[in-house]
Short mmCIF file of C-alpha atoms in Angstrom, two decimals:
data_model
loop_
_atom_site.label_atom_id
_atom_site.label_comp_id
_atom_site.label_asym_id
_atom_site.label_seq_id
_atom_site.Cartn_x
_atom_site.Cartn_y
_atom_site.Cartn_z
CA UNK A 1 16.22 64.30 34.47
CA UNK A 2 17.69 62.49 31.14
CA UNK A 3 15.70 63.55 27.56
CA UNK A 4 15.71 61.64 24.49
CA UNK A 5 15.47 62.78 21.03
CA UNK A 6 15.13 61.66 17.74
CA UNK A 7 18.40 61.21 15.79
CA UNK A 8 19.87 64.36 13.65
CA UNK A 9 17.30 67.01 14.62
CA UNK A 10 20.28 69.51 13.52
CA UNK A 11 20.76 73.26 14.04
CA UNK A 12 17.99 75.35 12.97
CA UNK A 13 19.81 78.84 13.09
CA UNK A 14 17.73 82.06 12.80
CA UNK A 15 18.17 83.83 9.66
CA UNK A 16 20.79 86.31 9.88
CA UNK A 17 19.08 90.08 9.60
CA UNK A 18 19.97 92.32 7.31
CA UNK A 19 23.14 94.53 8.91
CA UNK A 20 21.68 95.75 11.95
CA UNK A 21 25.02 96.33 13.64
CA UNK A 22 25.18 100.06 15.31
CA UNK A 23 28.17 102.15 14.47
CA UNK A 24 29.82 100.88 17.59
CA UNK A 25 29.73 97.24 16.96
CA UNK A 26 33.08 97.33 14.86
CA UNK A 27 35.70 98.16 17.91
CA UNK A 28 34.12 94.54 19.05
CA UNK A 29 35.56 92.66 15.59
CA UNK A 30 38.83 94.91 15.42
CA UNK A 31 40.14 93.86 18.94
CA UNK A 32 40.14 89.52 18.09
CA UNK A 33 41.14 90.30 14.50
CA UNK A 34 43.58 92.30 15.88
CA UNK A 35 44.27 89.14 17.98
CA UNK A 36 44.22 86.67 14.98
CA UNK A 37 46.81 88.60 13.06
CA UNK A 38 49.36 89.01 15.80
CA UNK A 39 49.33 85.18 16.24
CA UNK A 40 49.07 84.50 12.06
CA UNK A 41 52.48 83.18 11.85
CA UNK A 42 53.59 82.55 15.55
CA UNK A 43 50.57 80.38 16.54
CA UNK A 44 48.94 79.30 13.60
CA UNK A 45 46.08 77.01 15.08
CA UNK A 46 45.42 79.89 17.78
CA UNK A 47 44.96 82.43 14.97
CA UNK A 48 42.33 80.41 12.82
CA UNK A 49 40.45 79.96 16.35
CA UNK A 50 40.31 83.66 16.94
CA UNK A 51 39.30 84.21 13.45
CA UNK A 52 36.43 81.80 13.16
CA UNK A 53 35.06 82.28 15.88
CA UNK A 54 34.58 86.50 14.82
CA UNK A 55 33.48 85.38 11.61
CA UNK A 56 30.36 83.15 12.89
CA UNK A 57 29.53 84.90 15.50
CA UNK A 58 29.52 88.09 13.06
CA UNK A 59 27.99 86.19 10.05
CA UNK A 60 25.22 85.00 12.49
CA UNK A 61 24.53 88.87 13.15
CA UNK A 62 24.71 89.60 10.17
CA UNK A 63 27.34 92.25 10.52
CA UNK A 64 28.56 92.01 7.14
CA UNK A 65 29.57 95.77 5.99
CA UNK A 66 31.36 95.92 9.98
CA UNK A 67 32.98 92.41 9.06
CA UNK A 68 33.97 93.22 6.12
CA UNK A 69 35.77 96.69 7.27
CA UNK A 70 37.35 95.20 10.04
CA UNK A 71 39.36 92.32 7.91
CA UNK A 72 40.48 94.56 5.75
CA UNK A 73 44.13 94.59 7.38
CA UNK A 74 43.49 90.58 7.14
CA UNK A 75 43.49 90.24 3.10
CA UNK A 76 47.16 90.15 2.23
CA UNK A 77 48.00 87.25 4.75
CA UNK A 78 44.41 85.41 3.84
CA UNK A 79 45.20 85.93 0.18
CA UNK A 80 48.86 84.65 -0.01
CA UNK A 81 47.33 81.33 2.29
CA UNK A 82 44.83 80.67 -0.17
CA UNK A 83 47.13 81.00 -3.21
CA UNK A 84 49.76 78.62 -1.68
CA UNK A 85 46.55 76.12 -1.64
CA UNK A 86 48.00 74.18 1.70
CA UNK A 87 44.64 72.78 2.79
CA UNK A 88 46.21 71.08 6.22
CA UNK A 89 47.25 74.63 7.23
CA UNK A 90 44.57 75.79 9.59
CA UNK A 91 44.00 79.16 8.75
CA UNK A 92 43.32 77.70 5.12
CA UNK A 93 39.32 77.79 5.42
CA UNK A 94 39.09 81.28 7.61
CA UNK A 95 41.44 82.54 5.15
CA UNK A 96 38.86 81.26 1.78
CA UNK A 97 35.82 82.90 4.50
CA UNK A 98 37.99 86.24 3.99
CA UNK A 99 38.67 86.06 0.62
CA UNK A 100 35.55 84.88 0.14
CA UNK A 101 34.01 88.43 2.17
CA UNK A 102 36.86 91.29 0.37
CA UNK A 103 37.26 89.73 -3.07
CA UNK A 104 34.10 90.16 -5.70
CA UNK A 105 35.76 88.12 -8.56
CA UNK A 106 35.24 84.34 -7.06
CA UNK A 107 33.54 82.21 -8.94
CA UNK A 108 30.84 79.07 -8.02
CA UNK A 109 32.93 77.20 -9.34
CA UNK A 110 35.91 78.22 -8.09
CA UNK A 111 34.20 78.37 -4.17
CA UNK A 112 32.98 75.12 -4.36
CA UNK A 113 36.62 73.86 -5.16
CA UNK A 114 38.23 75.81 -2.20
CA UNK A 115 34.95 74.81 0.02
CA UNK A 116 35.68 70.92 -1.10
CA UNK A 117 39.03 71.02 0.25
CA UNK A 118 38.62 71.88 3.70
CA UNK A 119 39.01 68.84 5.90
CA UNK A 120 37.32 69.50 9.03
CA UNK A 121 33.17 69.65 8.54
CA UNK A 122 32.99 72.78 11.39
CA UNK A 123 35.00 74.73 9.07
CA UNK A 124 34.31 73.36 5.92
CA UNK A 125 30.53 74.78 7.80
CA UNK A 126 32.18 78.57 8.24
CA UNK A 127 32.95 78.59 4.87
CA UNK A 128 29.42 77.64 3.46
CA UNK A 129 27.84 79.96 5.94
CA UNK A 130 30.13 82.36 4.18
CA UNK A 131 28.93 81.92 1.00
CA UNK A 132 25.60 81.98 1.71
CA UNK A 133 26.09 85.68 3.19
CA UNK A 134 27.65 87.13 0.06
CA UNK A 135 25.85 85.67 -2.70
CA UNK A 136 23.12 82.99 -1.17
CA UNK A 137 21.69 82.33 -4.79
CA UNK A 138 25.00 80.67 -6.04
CA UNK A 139 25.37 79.01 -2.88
CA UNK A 140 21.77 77.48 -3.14
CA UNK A 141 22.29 75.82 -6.53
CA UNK A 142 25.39 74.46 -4.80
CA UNK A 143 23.45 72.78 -2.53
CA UNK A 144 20.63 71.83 -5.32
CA UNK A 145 23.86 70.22 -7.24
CA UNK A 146 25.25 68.37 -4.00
CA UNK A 147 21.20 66.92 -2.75
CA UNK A 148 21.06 65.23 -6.83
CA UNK A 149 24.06 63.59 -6.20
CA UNK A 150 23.51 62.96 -2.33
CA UNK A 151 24.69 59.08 -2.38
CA UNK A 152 27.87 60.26 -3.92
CA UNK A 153 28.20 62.76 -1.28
CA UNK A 154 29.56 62.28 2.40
CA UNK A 155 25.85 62.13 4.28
CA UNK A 156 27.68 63.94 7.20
CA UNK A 157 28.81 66.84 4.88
CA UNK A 158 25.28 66.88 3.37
CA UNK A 159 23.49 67.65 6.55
CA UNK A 160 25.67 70.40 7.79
CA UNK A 161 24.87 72.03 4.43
CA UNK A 162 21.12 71.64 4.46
CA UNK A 163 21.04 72.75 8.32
CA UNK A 164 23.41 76.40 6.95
CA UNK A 165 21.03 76.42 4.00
CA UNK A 166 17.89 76.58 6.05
CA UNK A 167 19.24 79.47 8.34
CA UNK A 168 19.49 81.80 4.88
CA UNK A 169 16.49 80.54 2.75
CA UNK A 170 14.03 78.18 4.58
CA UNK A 171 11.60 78.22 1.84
CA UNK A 172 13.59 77.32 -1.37
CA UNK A 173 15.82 74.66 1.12
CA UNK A 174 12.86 73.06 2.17
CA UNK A 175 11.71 72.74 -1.70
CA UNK A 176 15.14 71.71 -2.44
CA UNK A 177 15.70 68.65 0.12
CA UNK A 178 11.93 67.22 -0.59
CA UNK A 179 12.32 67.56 -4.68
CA UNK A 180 15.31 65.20 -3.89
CA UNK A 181 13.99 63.45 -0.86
CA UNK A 182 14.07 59.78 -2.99
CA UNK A 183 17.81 60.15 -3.32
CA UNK A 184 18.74 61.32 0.03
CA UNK A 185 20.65 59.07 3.20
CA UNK A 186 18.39 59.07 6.33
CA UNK A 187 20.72 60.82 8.27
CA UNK A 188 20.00 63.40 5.91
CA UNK A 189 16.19 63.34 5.82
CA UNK A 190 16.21 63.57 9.42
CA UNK A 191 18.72 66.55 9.54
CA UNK A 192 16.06 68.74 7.69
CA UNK A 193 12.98 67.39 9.55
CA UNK A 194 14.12 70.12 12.75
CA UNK A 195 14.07 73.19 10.36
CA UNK A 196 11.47 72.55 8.13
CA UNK A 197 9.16 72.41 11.49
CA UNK A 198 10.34 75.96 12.30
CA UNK A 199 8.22 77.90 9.85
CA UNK A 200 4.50 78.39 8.74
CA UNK A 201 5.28 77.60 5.25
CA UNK A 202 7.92 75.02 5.64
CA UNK A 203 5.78 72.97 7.88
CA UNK A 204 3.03 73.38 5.37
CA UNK A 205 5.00 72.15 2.54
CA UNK A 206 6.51 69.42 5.20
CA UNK A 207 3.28 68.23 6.09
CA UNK A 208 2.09 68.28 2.39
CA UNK A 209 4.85 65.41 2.10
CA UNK A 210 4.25 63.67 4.28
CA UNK A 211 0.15 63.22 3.85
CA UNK A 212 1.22 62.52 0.12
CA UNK A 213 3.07 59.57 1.29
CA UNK A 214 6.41 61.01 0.17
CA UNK A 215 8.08 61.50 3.92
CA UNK A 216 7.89 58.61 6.44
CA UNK A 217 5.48 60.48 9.14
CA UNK A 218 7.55 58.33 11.77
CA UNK A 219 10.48 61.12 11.37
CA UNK A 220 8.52 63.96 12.75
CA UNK A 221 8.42 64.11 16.51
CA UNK A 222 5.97 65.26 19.14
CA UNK A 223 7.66 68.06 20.33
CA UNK A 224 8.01 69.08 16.86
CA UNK A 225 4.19 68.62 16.28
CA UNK A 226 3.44 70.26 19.86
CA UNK A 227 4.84 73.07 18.16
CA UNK A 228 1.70 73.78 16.00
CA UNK A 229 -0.98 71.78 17.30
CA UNK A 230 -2.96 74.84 18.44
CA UNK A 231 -2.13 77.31 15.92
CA UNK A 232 -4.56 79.39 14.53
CA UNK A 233 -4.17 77.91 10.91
CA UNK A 234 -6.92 75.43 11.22
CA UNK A 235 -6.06 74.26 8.03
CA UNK A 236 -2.89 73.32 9.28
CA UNK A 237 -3.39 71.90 12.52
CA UNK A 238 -6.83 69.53 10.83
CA UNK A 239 -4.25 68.33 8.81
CA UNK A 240 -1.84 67.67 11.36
CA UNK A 241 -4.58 66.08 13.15
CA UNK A 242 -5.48 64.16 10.25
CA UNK A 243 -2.31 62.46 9.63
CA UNK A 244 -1.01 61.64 13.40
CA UNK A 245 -3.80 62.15 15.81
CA UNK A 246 -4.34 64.15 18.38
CA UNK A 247 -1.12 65.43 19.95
CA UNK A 248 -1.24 65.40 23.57
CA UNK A 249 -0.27 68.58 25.34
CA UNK A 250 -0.68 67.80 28.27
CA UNK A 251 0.20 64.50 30.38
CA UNK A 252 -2.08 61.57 31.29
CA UNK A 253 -1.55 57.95 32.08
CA UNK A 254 -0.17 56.37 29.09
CA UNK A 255 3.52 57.42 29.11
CA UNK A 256 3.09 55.32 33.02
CA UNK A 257 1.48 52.66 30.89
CA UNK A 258 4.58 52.01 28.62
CA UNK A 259 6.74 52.80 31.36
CA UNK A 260 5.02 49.96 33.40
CA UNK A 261 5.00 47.68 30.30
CA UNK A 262 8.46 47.87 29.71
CA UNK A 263 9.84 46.99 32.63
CA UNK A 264 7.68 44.16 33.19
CA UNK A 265 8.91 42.49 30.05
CA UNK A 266 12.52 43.37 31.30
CA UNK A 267 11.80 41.65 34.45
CA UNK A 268 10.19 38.88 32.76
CA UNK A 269 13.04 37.83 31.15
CA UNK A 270 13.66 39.38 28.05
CA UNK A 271 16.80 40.37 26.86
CA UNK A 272 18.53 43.14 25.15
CA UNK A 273 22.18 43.06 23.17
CA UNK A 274 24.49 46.29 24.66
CA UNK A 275 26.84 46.53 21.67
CA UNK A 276 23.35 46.85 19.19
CA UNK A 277 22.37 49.01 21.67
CA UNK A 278 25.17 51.31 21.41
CA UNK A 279 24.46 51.64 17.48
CA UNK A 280 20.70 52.63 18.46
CA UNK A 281 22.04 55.50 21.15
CA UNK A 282 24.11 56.67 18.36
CA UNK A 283 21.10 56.92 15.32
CA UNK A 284 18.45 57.92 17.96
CA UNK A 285 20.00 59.90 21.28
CA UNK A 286 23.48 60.91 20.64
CA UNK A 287 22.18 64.62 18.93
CA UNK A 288 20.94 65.93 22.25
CA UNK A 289 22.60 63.54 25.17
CA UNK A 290 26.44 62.80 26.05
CA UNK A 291 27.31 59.59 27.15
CA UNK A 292 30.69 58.45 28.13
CA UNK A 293 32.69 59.91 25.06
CA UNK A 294 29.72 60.05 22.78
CA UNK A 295 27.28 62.31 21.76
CA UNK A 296 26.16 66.33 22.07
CA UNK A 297 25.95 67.60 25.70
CA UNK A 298 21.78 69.47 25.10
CA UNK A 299 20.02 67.91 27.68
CA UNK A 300 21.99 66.35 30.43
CA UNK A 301 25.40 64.27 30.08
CA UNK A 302 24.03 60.60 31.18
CA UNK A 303 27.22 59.07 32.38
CA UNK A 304 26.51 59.51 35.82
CA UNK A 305 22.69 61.59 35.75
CA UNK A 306 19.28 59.53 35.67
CA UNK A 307 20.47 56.30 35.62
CA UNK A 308 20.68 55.69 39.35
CA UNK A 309 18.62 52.60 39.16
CA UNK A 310 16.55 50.74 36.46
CA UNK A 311 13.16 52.24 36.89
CA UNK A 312 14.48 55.54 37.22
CA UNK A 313 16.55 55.03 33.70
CA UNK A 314 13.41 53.34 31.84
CA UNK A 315 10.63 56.06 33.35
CA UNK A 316 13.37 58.88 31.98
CA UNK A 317 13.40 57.89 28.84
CA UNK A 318 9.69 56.95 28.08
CA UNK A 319 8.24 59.30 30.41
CA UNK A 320 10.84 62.99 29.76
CA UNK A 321 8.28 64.92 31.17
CA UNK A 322 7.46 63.64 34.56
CA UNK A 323 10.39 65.26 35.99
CA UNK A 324 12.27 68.52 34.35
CA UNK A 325 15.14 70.15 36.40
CA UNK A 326 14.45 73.82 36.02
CA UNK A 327 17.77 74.22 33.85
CA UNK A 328 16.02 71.40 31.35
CA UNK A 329 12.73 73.16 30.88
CA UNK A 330 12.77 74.12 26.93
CA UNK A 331 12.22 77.78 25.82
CA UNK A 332 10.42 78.25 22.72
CA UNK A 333 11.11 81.44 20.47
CA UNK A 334 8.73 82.80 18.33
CA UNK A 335 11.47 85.22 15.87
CA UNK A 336 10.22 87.98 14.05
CA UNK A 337 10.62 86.47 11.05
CA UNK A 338 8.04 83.90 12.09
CA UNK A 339 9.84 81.05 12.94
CA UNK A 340 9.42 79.01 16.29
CA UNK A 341 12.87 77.68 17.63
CA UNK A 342 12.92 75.26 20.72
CA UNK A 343 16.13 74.74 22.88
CA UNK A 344 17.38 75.30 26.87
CA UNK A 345 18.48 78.75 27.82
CA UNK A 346 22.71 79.25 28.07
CA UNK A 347 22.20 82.21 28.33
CA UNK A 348 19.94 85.37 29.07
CA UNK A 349 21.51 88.98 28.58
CA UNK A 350 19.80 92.60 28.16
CA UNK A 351 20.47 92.39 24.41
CA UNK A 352 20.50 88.56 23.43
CA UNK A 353 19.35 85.28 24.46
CA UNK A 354 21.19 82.04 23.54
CA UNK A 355 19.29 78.85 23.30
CA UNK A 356 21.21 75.54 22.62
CA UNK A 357 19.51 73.22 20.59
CA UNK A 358 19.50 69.58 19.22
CA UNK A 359 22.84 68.94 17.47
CA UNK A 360 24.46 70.67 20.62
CA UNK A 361 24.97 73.97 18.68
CA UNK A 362 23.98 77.53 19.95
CA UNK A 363 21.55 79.88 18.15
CA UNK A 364 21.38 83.40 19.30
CA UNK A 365 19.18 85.98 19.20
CA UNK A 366 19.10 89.93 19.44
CA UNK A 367 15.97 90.72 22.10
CA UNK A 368 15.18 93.77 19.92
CA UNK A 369 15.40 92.44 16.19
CA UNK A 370 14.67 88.96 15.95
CA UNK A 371 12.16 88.20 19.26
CA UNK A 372 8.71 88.39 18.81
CA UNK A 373 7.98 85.95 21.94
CA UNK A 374 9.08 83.56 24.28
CA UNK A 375 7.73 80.83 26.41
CA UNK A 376 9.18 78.61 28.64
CA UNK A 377 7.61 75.04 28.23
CA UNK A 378 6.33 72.74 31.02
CA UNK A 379 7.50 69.68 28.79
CA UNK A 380 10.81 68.30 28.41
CA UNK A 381 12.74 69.66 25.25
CA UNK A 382 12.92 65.75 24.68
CA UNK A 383 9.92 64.56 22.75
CA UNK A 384 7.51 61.61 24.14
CA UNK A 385 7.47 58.39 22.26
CA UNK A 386 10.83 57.08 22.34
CA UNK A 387 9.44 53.34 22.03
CA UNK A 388 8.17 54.56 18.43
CA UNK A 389 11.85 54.96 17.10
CA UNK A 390 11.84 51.69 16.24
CA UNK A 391 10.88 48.28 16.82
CA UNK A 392 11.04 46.71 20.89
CA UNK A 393 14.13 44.75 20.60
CA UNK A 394 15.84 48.30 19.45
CA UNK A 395 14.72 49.70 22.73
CA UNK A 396 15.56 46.99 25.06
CA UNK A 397 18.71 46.76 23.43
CA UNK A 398 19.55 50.49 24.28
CA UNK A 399 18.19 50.23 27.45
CA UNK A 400 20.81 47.14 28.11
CA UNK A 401 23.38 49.55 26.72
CA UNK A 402 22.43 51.79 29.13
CA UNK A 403 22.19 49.79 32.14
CA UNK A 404 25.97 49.22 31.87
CA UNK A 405 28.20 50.69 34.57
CA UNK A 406 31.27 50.88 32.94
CA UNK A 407 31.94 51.27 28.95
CA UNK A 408 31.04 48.49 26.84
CA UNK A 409 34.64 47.31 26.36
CA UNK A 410 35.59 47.15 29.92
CA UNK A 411 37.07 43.78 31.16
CA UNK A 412 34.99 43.96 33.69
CA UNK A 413 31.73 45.44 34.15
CA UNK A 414 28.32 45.76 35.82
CA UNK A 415 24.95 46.61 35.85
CA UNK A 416 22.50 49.70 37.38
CA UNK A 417 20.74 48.99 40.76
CA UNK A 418 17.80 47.07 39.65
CA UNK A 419 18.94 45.07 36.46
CA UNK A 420 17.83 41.17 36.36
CA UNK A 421 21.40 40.03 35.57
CA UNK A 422 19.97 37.69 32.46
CA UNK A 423 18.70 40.66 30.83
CA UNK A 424 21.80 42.58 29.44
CA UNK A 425 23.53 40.21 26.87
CA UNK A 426 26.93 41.11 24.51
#
């Protein structure tokens, strides 16, 4: 079964805990450090792999005192990388994260230089997530500088750091991005729509927002409004109700209804453009489905799943929840810090559960420390309502895109099982 969701519904990461890492947890960071600094000068790319990836998943556990112990073998051969200032080298921006971690003296300044000069946004990520764990009130009026001069900014870089700044301080983030909502690109605005849905207070200041006019109610999604549509703040939930209606929880006829109504106008001869559509899978699907070469692999890869003939493709996308593999069916996490996180299980042990969410990153969570509950959802993690993304053309242009066999620049092509052959046009 295929899900849609809105476009840039980013990470929503659970706010590291304060250290809870037993006295055994640092044999765990010493053997890939270890690792990293056997490799520092023989394989340099290998080396910065090994090393990130023990610094996020760390940072994200907030093993900081353990982290910081365990690089302390690092800080020579980070330092004398950061000094030479080579920003192609690719150790440069785990060697700033360890600087960054064993030296006291850095200043905002200074990090935001270092920060700016990383190439590569995943990294350029690590080392705001860095910051943020030593000395997240700095790193905040960072962000408050970058959001009040947001056009100037790359959008792209600007919703990483509002997704890493609502993992450490949801409250002041959220106050943050809508005091400089006015100013900020869409891809942007809808970035920090996912996060600010994920707590009590965020959503209240969220929906605040948007009743005042100030955020486009069209950005929040169902699933994201399923959420708290039966919470016990009344308050909350009246207003909810208020501003978008009742939110269905459960199914009924109308998602047939558009389902029916859209293919009859396909059949009837309207038409949709592929290469526009391609534009609208990018804004509005591409942050939770892969397609050919594009997009993040949440929900199923679409290449070759749910597209097996028309109806099947349009009833997918306009209807999520009529069908749900078992692997599909979301998992909602209420954390102990009162935050509700949606995404599909990758993975279930004694101690942690991983959930991948939109944006196709991973959020983890220790069973003990940050769960308070779980559910598994009968709905599809994809929210209902597609068709309300935009206007009709839009969606028969994406499902024309959709309906091709091959990619769009193939010399030849052709069409699903079921496609009236006037209907896709260039």
């Amino acid at each position: 079964m295929i899900g849609w969701c809105q476009d840039g519904n980013l990470l929503q990461v659970t706010p590291p805990a304060q250290q809870t890492a037993s006295e055994n947890s640092l044999p765990s960071l010493d053997g890939p450090i270890r690792i990293a600094k056997l490799l520092w000068n023989a394989n340099s790319r290998s080396a910065a792999n090994t090393l990130e990836k023990t610094l996020e998943t760390s940072l994200s556990r907030g093993m900081l005192k353990d982290l910081q112990q365990a690089l302390s073998t690092l800080k020579p051969l980070a330092d004398t990388i950061v000094d030479a200032g080579n920003f192609d080298d690719p150790r440069f921006a785990s060697s700033v994260a360890v600087s960054l971690l064993l030296n006291d003296n850095h200043q905002a300044d200074e990090i935001a230089a270092m920060l700016e000069k990383v190439g590569d946004l995943g990294r350029r990520q690590l080392v705001l997530q860095t910051w943020y764990a030593i000395s997240p009130a700095s790193a905040a009026k960072y962000l408050q500088r970058t959001l009040s001069q947001a056009k100037l900014v790359d959008e792209q870089w600007t919703a990483h750091m509002v997704t890493t700044a609502f993992s450490y301080s949801s409250g002041e983030t959220t106050e943050s991005v809508l005091a400089a909502w006015e100013d900020l690109p869409q891809a942007v605005r809808i970035a920090a729509i996912e996060p600010m849905t994920n707590t009590l207070r965020t959503m209240r200041s969220l929906v605040e927002a948007v009743g005042s006019g100030k955020v486009d109610r069209n950005l929040v999604n169902t699933n994201q409004l399923r959420k708290w549509s039966d919470h016990s703040d009344k308050e909350l939930s009246g207003r909810i109700q208020q501003i978008w209606g009742r939110v269905r929880v459960e199914g009924d006829k109308a998602r047939e209804q558009v389902v029916a109504q859209t293919l009859k106008q396909i059949l009837s001869g309207a038409t949709g453009s592929a290469s526009r559509g391609e534009a609208v899978f990018e804004r509005v699907c591409s942050q939770c489905h892969r397609f050919r070469d594009k997009g993040f692999e949440v929900g199923p890869d679409i290449t070759n799943n749910g597209r097996g003939n028309l109806q099947q493709l349009v009833s997918n996308m306009l209807d999520p929840s009529l069908v749900i593999g078992e692997a599909f069916q979301a998992r909602t996490v209420l954390t102990s810090d009162g935050e509700v996180v949606s995404g599909l299980v990758v993975a279930d042990s004694e101690k942690y559960l991983k959930l991948k969410v939109q944006g196709g990153k991973t959020v983890e969570f220790d069973k003990q420390d940050d769960i308070e509950e779980t559910k598994l959802s009968d709905r599809s993690l994809m929210p209902e309502g597609l068709e309300g993304q935009g206007d009709t053309q839009q969606l028969l242009d994406l499902i024309a895109y959709l309906c091709l066999v091959h990619p769009l620049d193939a010399a030849e092509n052709e069409l699903i099982p079921g496609t009236p052959m006037h209907f896709v046009q260039p």
